[in-house]
Structures are given as structure tokens and as C-alpha cells.
Coordinates of C-alpha atoms (C1' of nucleotides) in Angstrom, one line a residue:
Chain H
M90 CA -22.7 25.2 32.8
N91 CA -25.3 25.5 30.2
K92 CA -28.1 23.1 29.9
A93 CA -27.4 22.8 26.2
L94 CA -23.7 22.3 26.8
E95 CA -24.4 19.8 29.5
L96 CA -26.7 17.9 27.3
S97 CA -24.0 18.0 24.6
A98 CA -21.5 16.6 27.0
Q99 CA -23.7 13.9 28.2
I100 CA -24.5 12.8 24.6
E101 CA -20.9 12.8 23.7
Q102 CA -20.1 10.9 26.8
R103 CA -22.5 8.2 25.9
I104 CA -21.0 8.0 22.4
L105 CA -17.5 7.8 23.7
A106 CA -18.5 5.2 26.2
G107 CA -19.8 3.1 23.4
E108 CA -23.4 3.3 24.5
W109 CA -24.4 5.0 21.2
L110 CA -22.3 3.8 18.4
P111 CA -21.6 5.1 14.9
G112 CA -24.7 4.6 12.8
D113 CA -27.0 4.4 15.7
R114 CA -30.1 6.6 15.8
L115 CA -30.4 8.8 18.8
P116 CA -33.6 9.0 20.7
S117 CA -35.9 11.6 19.1
Q118 CA -35.7 15.2 20.2
V119 CA -39.0 14.8 22.0
H120 CA -37.6 11.8 23.8
L121 CA -34.4 13.5 24.7
M122 CA -36.4 16.5 25.9
A123 CA -38.3 14.3 28.3
D124 CA -35.3 12.3 29.3
F125 CA -33.2 15.3 30.3
G126 CA -36.0 17.6 31.4
V127 CA -35.3 20.5 29.0
A128 CA -37.2 22.2 26.3
R129 CA -37.0 21.0 22.7
T130 CA -35.3 24.3 21.7
T131 CA -32.5 23.4 24.1
V132 CA -32.2 19.9 22.7
R133 CA -32.0 21.3 19.2
E134 CA -29.3 23.7 20.3
S135 CA -27.3 20.9 21.8
L136 CA -27.7 18.7 18.7
S137 CA -26.8 21.6 16.6
Q138 CA -23.5 22.1 18.4
L139 CA -22.6 18.4 18.1
Q140 CA -23.5 18.5 14.4
S141 CA -21.3 21.4 13.7
R142 CA -18.5 19.5 15.3
G143 CA -19.2 16.5 13.1
V144 CA -20.2 14.2 15.9
L145 CA -23.8 13.8 14.8
R146 CA -25.8 14.1 11.6
S147 CA -29.5 14.9 11.4
Q148 CA -31.8 13.6 8.7
H149 CA -35.0 15.4 8.3
G150 CA -38.0 13.3 9.0
S151 CA -35.9 10.3 10.0
G152 CA -33.7 11.0 13.0
T153 CA -30.4 12.0 14.3
Y154 CA -27.5 9.6 13.8
V155 CA -24.0 9.1 15.3
N156 CA -21.3 9.8 12.8
N157 CA -18.3 7.5 12.2
L158 CA -15.2 8.7 14.0
F159 CA -13.1 8.6 10.9
E160 CA -15.7 10.2 8.7
S161 CA -13.9 13.5 8.7
V162 CA -10.4 12.4 9.5
F163 CA -10.0 9.5 7.1
L164 CA -12.5 9.8 4.3
P165 CA -11.1 12.2 1.8
P166 CA -8.0 10.3 1.2
L167 CA -9.8 6.9 1.6
N168 CA -12.2 7.9 -1.1
Q169 CA -9.4 8.1 -3.6
L170 CA -8.0 4.8 -2.5
P171 CA -7.8 2.5 -5.4
L172 CA -9.8 -0.4 -4.2
H173 CA -9.0 -2.5 -7.2
D174 CA -5.4 -2.3 -6.3
S175 CA -4.3 -5.6 -5.0
H176 CA -2.1 -4.1 -2.3
T177 CA -5.0 -2.1 -0.9
Q178 CA -7.1 -5.2 -0.9
L179 CA -4.4 -7.1 0.9
A180 CA -4.1 -4.3 3.5
V181 CA -7.9 -4.3 4.1
L182 CA -7.9 -8.1 4.5
E183 CA -5.0 -8.0 7.0
M184 CA -6.6 -5.2 8.9
R185 CA -9.9 -7.0 9.0
Q186 CA -8.2 -10.0 10.5
V187 CA -7.0 -8.0 13.4
L188 CA -10.1 -6.1 13.9
E189 CA -12.4 -9.1 14.0
G190 CA -10.2 -10.7 16.6
E191 CA -10.1 -7.6 18.7
A192 CA -13.8 -7.0 18.4
A193 CA -14.7 -10.5 19.4
Y194 CA -12.3 -10.4 22.3
H195 CA -13.8 -7.2 23.8
A196 CA -17.3 -8.2 22.9
C197 CA -16.9 -11.1 25.3
Q198 CA -15.8 -8.8 28.0
R199 CA -18.1 -5.9 27.5
A200 CA -21.2 -6.8 25.6
S201 CA -24.5 -6.5 27.4
D202 CA -26.8 -9.5 27.6
V203 CA -29.1 -7.8 25.3
E204 CA -26.4 -7.3 22.7
L205 CA -25.3 -10.9 23.0
Q206 CA -28.9 -11.9 22.5
G207 CA -29.0 -9.7 19.4
I208 CA -25.9 -11.4 18.0
S209 CA -27.3 -14.8 18.7
D210 CA -30.6 -13.8 17.0
E211 CA -28.7 -12.7 13.9
Y212 CA -26.8 -16.0 14.0
Q213 CA -30.0 -18.0 14.2
C214 CA -31.3 -16.0 11.4
M215 CA -28.3 -16.9 9.2
L216 CA -28.9 -20.6 10.0
Q217 CA -32.6 -20.8 9.5
R218 CA -32.8 -20.7 5.7
P219 CA -29.6 -22.3 4.6
G220 CA -30.3 -22.9 1.0
K221 CA -33.3 -20.8 0.2
M222 CA -31.7 -17.5 1.1
P223 CA -30.6 -15.4 -1.9
V224 CA -26.9 -14.8 -2.1
I225 CA -27.2 -11.1 -1.5
E226 CA -29.4 -11.6 1.6
R227 CA -27.0 -14.2 2.9
S228 CA -24.2 -11.8 2.5
K229 CA -26.0 -9.1 4.2
A230 CA -26.8 -11.2 7.2
D231 CA -23.2 -12.3 7.4
L232 CA -22.1 -8.7 7.4
K233 CA -24.6 -7.7 10.0
F234 CA -23.4 -10.5 12.2
H235 CA -19.9 -9.2 12.1
M236 CA -20.9 -5.6 12.6
L237 CA -22.9 -6.5 15.6
I238 CA -19.9 -8.0 17.2
A239 CA -17.8 -5.0 16.3
Q240 CA -20.4 -2.8 18.0
A241 CA -20.6 -5.0 21.0
S242 CA -16.9 -4.5 21.5
H243 CA -17.7 -1.0 22.9
N244 CA -14.5 0.3 21.6
L245 CA -15.3 3.4 19.5
I246 CA -12.2 3.0 17.4
V247 CA -12.8 -0.6 16.6
A248 CA -16.5 0.0 15.8
S249 CA -15.8 3.0 13.6
L250 CA -13.0 1.3 11.7
S251 CA -14.9 -1.9 11.2
Q252 CA -17.9 0.0 9.9
L253 CA -15.7 2.0 7.6
L254 CA -13.8 -1.0 6.2
Y255 CA -17.0 -3.0 5.8
S256 CA -19.2 -0.4 4.3
K257 CA -16.8 1.3 2.1
M258 CA -14.2 -1.3 1.2
F259 CA -15.2 -4.8 1.8
N260 CA -18.4 -4.6 -0.2
T261 CA -16.4 -3.2 -3.0
I262 CA -13.9 -6.0 -3.0
F263 CA -16.7 -8.6 -2.7
A264 CA -18.6 -6.9 -5.5
A265 CA -15.5 -6.9 -7.7
R266 CA -15.4 -10.7 -7.4
S267 CA -19.0 -10.8 -8.5
G268 CA -20.4 -13.4 -6.0
G269 CA -18.5 -16.4 -7.3
L270 CA -17.1 -17.0 -3.9
L271 CA -20.3 -17.0 -2.0
E272 CA -21.8 -19.8 -3.9
Q273 CA -19.0 -22.3 -3.5
P274 CA -20.1 -25.1 -1.2
T275 CA -16.7 -25.0 0.6
Y276 CA -17.7 -21.5 1.7
S277 CA -20.9 -22.6 3.2
E278 CA -19.3 -25.5 5.1
A279 CA -16.2 -24.0 6.4
V280 CA -17.6 -20.6 7.1
H281 CA -20.5 -22.3 8.8
S282 CA -18.4 -24.1 11.3
Q283 CA -16.4 -21.0 11.9
H284 CA -19.4 -18.9 12.6
L285 CA -20.6 -21.6 14.9
R286 CA -17.4 -21.5 16.8
I287 CA -17.4 -17.7 17.1
H288 CA -21.0 -17.8 18.3
E289 CA -20.3 -20.5 20.8
A290 CA -17.3 -18.6 22.2
L291 CA -19.3 -15.3 22.4
M292 CA -22.1 -17.0 24.3
N293 CA -19.7 -18.4 26.8
R294 CA -17.9 -15.1 27.0
D295 CA -14.7 -16.9 26.3
A296 CA -12.7 -13.9 25.1
L297 CA -9.5 -15.7 24.0
E298 CA -11.4 -18.5 22.2
A299 CA -13.6 -15.9 20.5
K300 CA -10.6 -13.9 19.4
Q301 CA -8.9 -17.0 18.0
A302 CA -12.1 -18.1 16.2
A303 CA -12.7 -14.7 14.7
E304 CA -9.1 -14.4 13.5
D305 CA -9.2 -17.9 12.0
H306 CA -12.4 -17.0 10.2
A307 CA -11.0 -13.8 8.9
R308 CA -7.9 -15.6 7.8
H309 CA -9.9 -18.2 6.0
T310 CA -11.9 -15.5 4.2
A311 CA -8.8 -13.6 3.3
Q312 CA -7.2 -16.8 2.0
M313 CA -10.1 -17.5 -0.3
L314 CA -10.2 -14.0 -1.6
R315 CA -6.5 -14.2 -2.3
Q316 CA -7.0 -17.3 -4.4
Q317 CA -9.7 -15.6 -6.4
L318 CA -7.4 -12.6 -6.7
Q319 CA -4.7 -14.7 -8.3
S320 CA -6.9 -16.6 -10.6
Chain G
M133 CA -33.4 30.0 2.4
N134 CA -33.6 30.2 6.1
K135 CA -34.5 33.5 7.8
A136 CA -31.5 33.0 10.0
L137 CA -29.3 32.2 7.1
E138 CA -30.6 35.2 5.2
L139 CA -30.0 37.5 8.2
S140 CA -26.5 36.1 8.5
A141 CA -25.9 36.8 4.8
Q142 CA -27.2 40.4 5.1
I143 CA -25.1 41.1 8.1
E144 CA -22.0 39.7 6.5
Q145 CA -22.8 41.7 3.4
R146 CA -22.9 44.9 5.4
I147 CA -19.6 44.1 7.0
L148 CA -18.1 43.3 3.6
A149 CA -19.5 46.5 2.2
G150 CA -17.8 48.4 4.9
E151 CA -21.0 49.6 6.6
W152 CA -20.0 47.8 9.8
L153 CA -16.3 47.8 10.4
P154 CA -14.1 45.7 12.6
G155 CA -14.6 46.8 16.2
D156 CA -17.9 48.3 15.5
R157 CA -20.8 47.4 17.7
L158 CA -23.8 45.9 15.9
P159 CA -27.3 47.1 16.7
S160 CA -28.7 45.2 19.7
Q161 CA -30.5 42.0 19.2
V162 CA -33.8 43.7 19.9
H163 CA -33.0 46.3 17.3
L164 CA -32.0 43.7 14.7
M165 CA -35.2 41.8 15.4
A166 CA -37.3 44.9 14.7
D167 CA -35.2 45.9 11.7
F168 CA -35.5 42.5 9.9
G169 CA -38.8 41.6 11.2
V170 CA -37.8 38.3 12.8
A171 CA -38.0 36.9 16.3
R172 CA -35.1 37.3 18.7
T173 CA -34.5 33.5 18.6
T174 CA -33.8 33.9 14.9
V175 CA -31.5 36.8 15.4
R176 CA -29.5 34.8 18.0
E177 CA -29.3 31.8 15.7
S178 CA -27.9 34.1 13.0
L179 CA -25.4 35.8 15.3
S180 CA -24.4 32.4 16.6
Q181 CA -23.6 31.2 13.2
L182 CA -21.5 34.2 12.4
Q183 CA -19.7 33.8 15.8
S184 CA -18.9 30.2 15.1
R185 CA -17.3 31.4 11.9
G186 CA -15.3 34.0 13.7
V187 CA -17.0 36.9 12.0
L188 CA -18.6 38.3 15.2
R189 CA -17.9 38.3 18.9
S190 CA -20.6 38.8 21.5
Q191 CA -19.8 40.5 24.8
H192 CA -22.3 39.8 27.6
G193 CA -24.1 42.9 28.7
S194 CA -22.2 45.1 26.2
G195 CA -23.0 44.2 22.7
T196 CA -22.0 42.2 19.6
Y197 CA -18.9 43.4 17.8
V198 CA -17.4 42.9 14.4
N199 CA -14.2 40.9 14.4
N200 CA -11.0 41.6 12.5
L201 CA -11.0 39.7 9.3
F202 CA -7.9 37.8 10.1
E203 CA -9.2 36.7 13.5
S204 CA -10.7 33.6 11.9
V205 CA -7.5 32.6 10.1
F206 CA -5.7 32.1 13.4
L207 CA -8.5 30.4 15.1
P208 CA -7.4 27.3 16.9
P209 CA -8.2 24.1 15.0
L210 CA -11.1 22.4 16.7
N211 CA -10.3 19.3 18.6
Q212 CA -12.6 16.6 17.5
L213 CA -12.1 14.1 20.2
P214 CA -12.1 14.8 23.9
L215 CA -8.9 13.0 24.7
H216 CA -9.3 13.5 28.3
D217 CA -12.1 11.1 28.3
S218 CA -11.1 7.9 29.9
H219 CA -13.1 5.7 27.6
T220 CA -11.4 7.3 24.6
Q221 CA -8.0 6.8 26.1
L222 CA -8.8 3.1 26.9
A223 CA -10.0 2.6 23.3
V224 CA -6.8 4.2 21.9
L225 CA -4.6 2.1 24.2
E226 CA -6.4 -1.1 23.2
M227 CA -6.1 -0.2 19.5
R228 CA -2.5 0.7 19.8
Q229 CA -1.7 -2.7 21.3
V230 CA -3.2 -4.4 18.2
L231 CA -1.6 -2.0 15.8
E232 CA 1.9 -2.3 17.2
G233 CA 1.8 -6.1 17.0
E234 CA 0.4 -6.0 13.5
A235 CA 2.9 -3.5 12.3
A236 CA 5.9 -5.4 13.7
Y237 CA 4.6 -8.6 12.3
H238 CA 4.3 -7.3 8.7
A239 CA 7.4 -5.2 9.0
C240 CA 9.3 -8.5 9.4
Q241 CA 7.8 -9.9 6.3
R242 CA 7.9 -6.9 4.0
A243 CA 10.3 -4.3 5.2
S244 CA 13.2 -3.6 2.7
D245 CA 16.7 -3.9 4.0
V246 CA 17.0 -0.2 3.8
E247 CA 13.9 0.3 6.0
L248 CA 15.2 -2.2 8.5
Q249 CA 18.5 -0.3 8.5
G250 CA 16.6 2.9 9.2
I251 CA 14.8 1.4 12.1
S252 CA 18.0 0.0 13.4
D253 CA 19.6 3.5 13.1
E254 CA 16.8 5.0 15.0
Y255 CA 17.1 2.4 17.7
Q256 CA 20.9 3.0 18.0
C257 CA 20.1 6.7 18.3
M258 CA 17.8 6.0 21.2
L259 CA 20.5 4.0 22.9
Q260 CA 23.4 6.4 22.4
R261 CA 22.6 9.0 25.0
P262 CA 20.8 7.1 27.6
G263 CA 20.8 9.6 30.4
K264 CA 21.8 12.8 28.7
M265 CA 18.8 13.0 26.4
P266 CA 16.1 15.4 27.4
V267 CA 12.8 13.7 28.1
I268 CA 11.1 15.4 25.2
E269 CA 13.8 14.3 22.8
R270 CA 13.7 10.8 24.2
S271 CA 10.0 10.7 23.7
K272 CA 10.3 11.9 20.1
A273 CA 12.9 9.3 19.2
D274 CA 10.7 6.6 20.8
L275 CA 7.7 7.8 18.7
K276 CA 9.8 7.8 15.5
F277 CA 11.0 4.3 16.2
H278 CA 7.4 3.0 16.4
M279 CA 6.3 5.1 13.4
L280 CA 9.1 3.7 11.3
I281 CA 8.0 0.2 12.1
A282 CA 4.4 1.1 11.2
Q283 CA 5.6 2.4 7.9
A284 CA 7.7 -0.6 7.2
S285 CA 4.6 -2.8 7.6
H286 CA 3.7 -1.7 4.1
N287 CA 0.1 -1.8 5.1
L288 CA -1.5 1.5 4.2
I289 CA -4.2 1.2 6.8
V290 CA -1.9 0.2 9.6
A291 CA 0.5 3.0 8.7
S292 CA -2.2 5.6 8.4
L293 CA -4.0 4.6 11.6
S294 CA -0.8 4.5 13.5
Q295 CA 0.1 7.9 12.3
L296 CA -3.3 9.2 13.3
L297 CA -3.4 7.7 16.7
Y298 CA 0.2 8.8 17.5
S299 CA 0.0 12.3 16.2
K300 CA -3.4 13.2 17.3
M301 CA -4.0 11.1 20.3
F302 CA -1.1 9.5 21.9
N303 CA 0.9 12.6 22.2
T304 CA -2.0 14.3 23.9
I305 CA -2.4 11.5 26.4
F306 CA 1.2 11.5 27.2
A307 CA 1.3 15.3 27.5
A308 CA -1.7 15.2 29.9
R309 CA 0.3 13.0 32.2
S310 CA 3.0 15.7 32.2
G311 CA 6.1 13.5 31.7
G312 CA 6.0 11.9 35.1
L313 CA 5.9 8.5 33.4
L314 CA 8.9 9.1 31.2
E315 CA 11.3 9.8 34.1
Q316 CA 10.5 6.8 36.2
P317 CA 13.4 4.4 36.3
T318 CA 11.1 1.4 35.8
Y319 CA 10.1 2.9 32.5
S320 CA 13.7 3.2 31.3
E321 CA 14.6 -0.3 32.3
A322 CA 11.5 -2.3 31.2
V323 CA 10.9 -0.3 28.1
H324 CA 14.6 -0.5 27.2
S325 CA 14.6 -4.3 27.3
Q326 CA 11.3 -4.3 25.4
H327 CA 12.7 -2.2 22.6
L328 CA 15.8 -4.4 22.5
R329 CA 13.6 -7.4 22.0
I330 CA 11.6 -5.8 19.3
H331 CA 14.7 -4.6 17.5
E332 CA 16.2 -8.0 17.8
A333 CA 13.2 -9.8 16.3
L334 CA 12.9 -7.3 13.5
M335 CA 16.5 -7.7 12.5
N336 CA 16.0 -11.5 12.5
R337 CA 12.8 -11.0 10.6
D338 CA 11.1 -13.2 13.2
A339 CA 7.6 -12.1 12.6
L340 CA 5.8 -13.9 15.4
E341 CA 8.4 -13.0 18.0
A342 CA 8.3 -9.3 16.8
K343 CA 4.6 -9.3 17.1
Q344 CA 4.7 -10.7 20.6
A345 CA 7.4 -8.3 21.6
A346 CA 5.5 -5.3 20.3
E347 CA 2.3 -6.4 21.9
D348 CA 4.0 -6.9 25.2
H349 CA 5.5 -3.5 24.9
A350 CA 2.2 -1.8 24.1
R351 CA 0.5 -3.8 26.9
H352 CA 3.2 -2.6 29.3
T353 CA 2.8 1.0 28.3
A354 CA -1.0 0.8 28.5
Q355 CA -0.7 -0.7 31.9
M356 CA 1.4 2.1 33.2
L357 CA -0.8 4.7 31.7
R358 CA -3.8 3.0 33.3
Q359 CA -2.1 3.2 36.7
Q360 CA -1.4 6.9 36.2
L361 CA -5.0 7.3 35.1
Q362 CA -6.3 5.8 38.3
S363 CA -4.0 7.7 40.6
Chain O
dA189 C1' -46.1 -10.1 -4.6
dC190 C1' -46.4 -5.3 -5.6
dC191 C1' -48.0 -0.7 -5.6
dA192 C1' -50.5 3.6 -4.0
dC193 C1' -52.2 5.9 -0.3
dA194 C1' -53.1 7.5 4.4
dT195 C1' -51.1 8.0 8.9
dA196 C1' -47.7 8.5 12.4
dA197 C1' -43.2 9.9 13.8
dT198 C1' -39.5 12.9 13.4
dT199 C1' -36.7 16.9 12.4
dG200 C1' -36.7 22.0 10.7
dG201 C1' -38.1 26.6 11.5
dT202 C1' -40.1 30.2 13.8
dC203 C1' -42.3 32.9 17.3
dA204 C1' -43.4 35.4 21.8
dG205 C1' -42.3 35.7 26.3
dA206 C1' -40.0 35.2 30.9
dT207 C1' -36.0 35.4 33.9
dG208 C1' -31.2 36.1 34.9
dA209 C1' -26.7 38.2 34.5
dC210 C1' -23.6 41.6 33.1
dT211 C1' -22.2 46.4 31.4
dT212 C1' -22.8 51.0 30.9
dT213 C1' -24.7 55.2 32.2
dA214 C1' -26.7 58.6 35.0
dC215 C1' -27.9 60.2 39.3
dT216 C1' -27.4 61.1 44.2
dG217 C1' -25.3 62.3 48.3
dC218 C1' -21.2 63.8 50.3
Chain F
dG118 C1' -15.2 66.6 42.2
dC119 C1' -15.9 61.9 43.7
dA120 C1' -17.7 57.5 45.2
dG121 C1' -21.4 54.7 45.6
dT122 C1' -25.8 53.4 43.9
dA123 C1' -29.7 53.0 41.1
dA124 C1' -31.6 52.4 36.6
dA125 C1' -31.5 51.3 31.9
dG126 C1' -29.7 48.7 28.1
dT127 C1' -28.0 44.5 26.5
dC128 C1' -26.9 39.7 25.9
dA129 C1' -27.7 34.6 27.8
dT130 C1' -30.6 31.1 28.6
dC131 C1' -34.7 28.7 28.8
dT132 C1' -39.6 27.6 28.0
dG133 C1' -43.8 26.2 25.5
dA134 C1' -46.1 26.4 21.4
dC135 C1' -47.2 26.1 16.5
dC136 C1' -46.9 24.6 11.8
dA137 C1' -44.1 22.8 7.7
dA138 C1' -41.3 19.4 5.4
dT139 C1' -39.6 14.9 5.3
dT140 C1' -39.4 10.1 6.2
dA141 C1' -41.0 5.6 7.9
dT142 C1' -44.7 2.5 8.4
dG143 C1' -48.8 0.2 8.0
dT144 C1' -53.1 -0.7 5.2
dG145 C1' -55.6 -1.9 1.6
dG146 C1' -56.5 -2.9 -3.1
dT147 C1' -54.9 -5.0 -7.3

DNA sequence: ACCACATAATTGGTCAGATGACTTTACTGC
DNA sequence: GCAGTAAAGTCATCTGACCAATTATGTGGT
């Protein structure tokens, strides 16, 4: 077996195992070269192979990143999806509900301590500045909190799909409602306690409770969006 | 423009111009390197590109040859995901579990009477010839049954993802286990009653029951595949 | 707080060379 | 003439090195 091929296989293996997730930046070529004990040319050859297969994407001067699983499979038709269509929005909300539950469930089972710590940090960050935080920042932190959980599930499909739904669709839906939702006090209160519950369950690695909490949270969010949708 | 890209273009140009014909042997890498005034690495990069596009074919120790034009047309579609990877299989199985439940749940709520009838027909079809049906036919009917439910959920994402997982992944996983599973009597019995339960719940439009039944069924299937995977 | 600039980190591209493996060809001995 | 062998030609793979292009980051001044 080639060294380049072997390296490709190892990298792919780590991606499939959920060690390197979609969006993650791989170690630099120099780092990989040291890690695997090969020349940089060989590393480049390897990365080139994976790029041509759509697994990776290199950005000059920045790094090499893991692609989303569904980037190639799903995107062309998804791009043309009418996000303003209420049926589509409903579908996304329903899917999100399932995904959040599943992500939380498996995160409890498979997240590393470091990952749990990262989730907890993000949670603390959300708490710290309750009122001062600008709406957009608040929203971003919220999103990151959920994405971290999805990543910690170590299920490549769950992570990829969550990423896809969040980055491409959920933002759009939120944006369409122009922030009115995020400022409502009921949001802060209810969502706050829901996040607390999710966080608690995750820290205790209580998978079933985490799943339930995440589903409830998603259901609540969906409910609020539906109301806005009707009004 | 790259030197490698430029060389690729020049070589392709000569082929298109009829200078180098299908079957012809190209000048050796050392020769090309001298001809075009580039390093051998660059020549190899160039040839590698053209090979990946099916234009050329290299034969170790002999030379590099021009392919027939139509060779590339019949090239096998590249398989994105290594479905033989156990992590991927686990991820798919987990996702399937969730999807089946969700599909059944929403099918109860949103399927038209005609769609329900179609599902029922397919179910009856599975029942009719219990022993006589060839394994492959049986498997196809089973797949169609689940796909119809996914479609009846009227959730575009659920339907699309189900289709994707089934067509691209689940078949492969099943095929890899070479049918041993489908012939086991325990499969027939247990799966039979599970299908019955799903069908029943769907006909009654009992969403929660249908979801539970579908999840149990998927869990059962996943469990059996996991056993096979370990053995 | 904001902006411009320098610096570091990273990928892109190229080169020259070394070794190994395989194929073809030519030669040698019979 | 033939079989076996040696030699040459060729591709495969890997290494180490160099510089350019791009991006990220920190620094300092305003």
C-alpha cells in the first residue's frame, strides 16, 4: 500500500469515526507530515486525492477543511428549495426536532470529556451576559451551543445534516422573521430553562433525559416559529 | 495557469488534434520533462490529472497510453462513502432508526387515503407469497414498503434522506452481508409481526404507536446487522 | 473602538534527485 | 533456433528543499 494512499485512508477513517467533523480544520500539512512521518509532497498527494473525491477542501493560506457529507449529494436540489415556503419550513422544524434529540442522546454516550467541557463553556458564555449581549451575538452563541452538541454525537450523518440545516436553512428562516422572536421575554425565560436542562443532562451523561430535553426545546422553538408564521 | 495544468492542456490538445491517437504510447516522462522544460514531478502531476479524467492510462514499466475516447463515459461512478466502514454503518443504522419513526409518525398525520391504500397494498403484496418469493424480491418489497411510508410523511427532508440512505447505503450494507440475514427464520417471524404492527398503526392513523413500532423495527434490524457485523 | 501595518502560519507550486519495481529488448550460451 | 539472463528503459514512490501566494493574528497608532 502507498504511503499516500495509507495516509488518505487514515484521514478518511478519522473523519468517518467522527474524530474530525465537517467544518473542522485538519492539522497543517507540516503537522501531518511530522505525525505520519512522510514528506510534505506525500501529504499533499494524499490531500489532493481526498479533495478530488470531495471529502476535503483546501483553502490557500488558511488550512484544509472537512467537507459536509451532503455537500455534493444534497446541495444542488437543496439550493433551489423554496425556504419561504411554509411546508419546507415545517419540514425543517420537524427534522430539527428529531436531530436535536438524537444528537443530545449520542453526545451523552460518546462525547469526550474535552468536548463536554467545550459545550459547558459555551453554555456558560451564553449565561454570562444575559441582557447586554446583542441579539445577533446571542443567536450565534445559541447556534454554536447546538452545533457543538451535534458534533459531539460523533455520528457523521447527524453532524453533517445538523450543520446543513442550521447553516443553510435555519438562519434563513430566522432571518425571514427578522429577529422579533429573539427579543420576546418569553423566549429568554423558557429557552433559558430548557438550555439549563439540556446542559444538566449532558453533564450527567443522562442520554434519555438529554434527548427528551433537546426534543422539548426544539418543539418549543418550532411552536413559537409556527405562531409567527401564522401571524 | 499551472505548469501542470498547461502541460495537461497541451497533451490533451495533441490528442484532440489527432497527433497522439488512442492506443498510442506517449513519450516517456523523462522525455516530456525535457520537451516541456519542467520537472518530472510536474509531468507526473499532469499525467495523473489526465488519468483521473480517463484520458490516459499508465502501465508500470511500459509507458503511458492514450485511452479510447469512450472509455471515460463508461467509467464506474465513484463511490463517495466507504460503506464497509463500521462507523459509517453504525451511523446509518442509528439515523435510520430515527427516520423510520419520524416517517411513520407523520405518515399517520398527513398521508392521504390513497397513499395509505398504496402502503396497504404493498403490505398485502409482501404477505401474499410468504415462502415462494425469492429473497431478492422479498427484499425489494420490504424496501418499497418503507419508502412509501417515508414518502407519505410529506416531509421533504425525511423523504429525501430516507431515499438517499436506502438507495445508496442500506442496500450496500445488506448486500455486503450476502443475504444470510434475510433467510433466517427469526427474521421472517419477528420482522413479520413488526410489519404487521406498523401496518396496523398506520391504518388506524395512530401516530405514536406507529412511531414506536417503526423504531422498534429499525432497532431490531440494526441489532441483527450489528450481530452479523461482529461475527 | 477602529484601522493600518508587520509578522507568522499555512497552502500552492516547483525542482532535483534517489531508490525500487516492472517491462522490454538484446545478448549469451547451448 | 531456443531458453535463460543481463541490461536498458520506463514508471512508481518518496524525500528534502525552496519560494510564492494567501490568510490569520497580533501590534501599535489614531
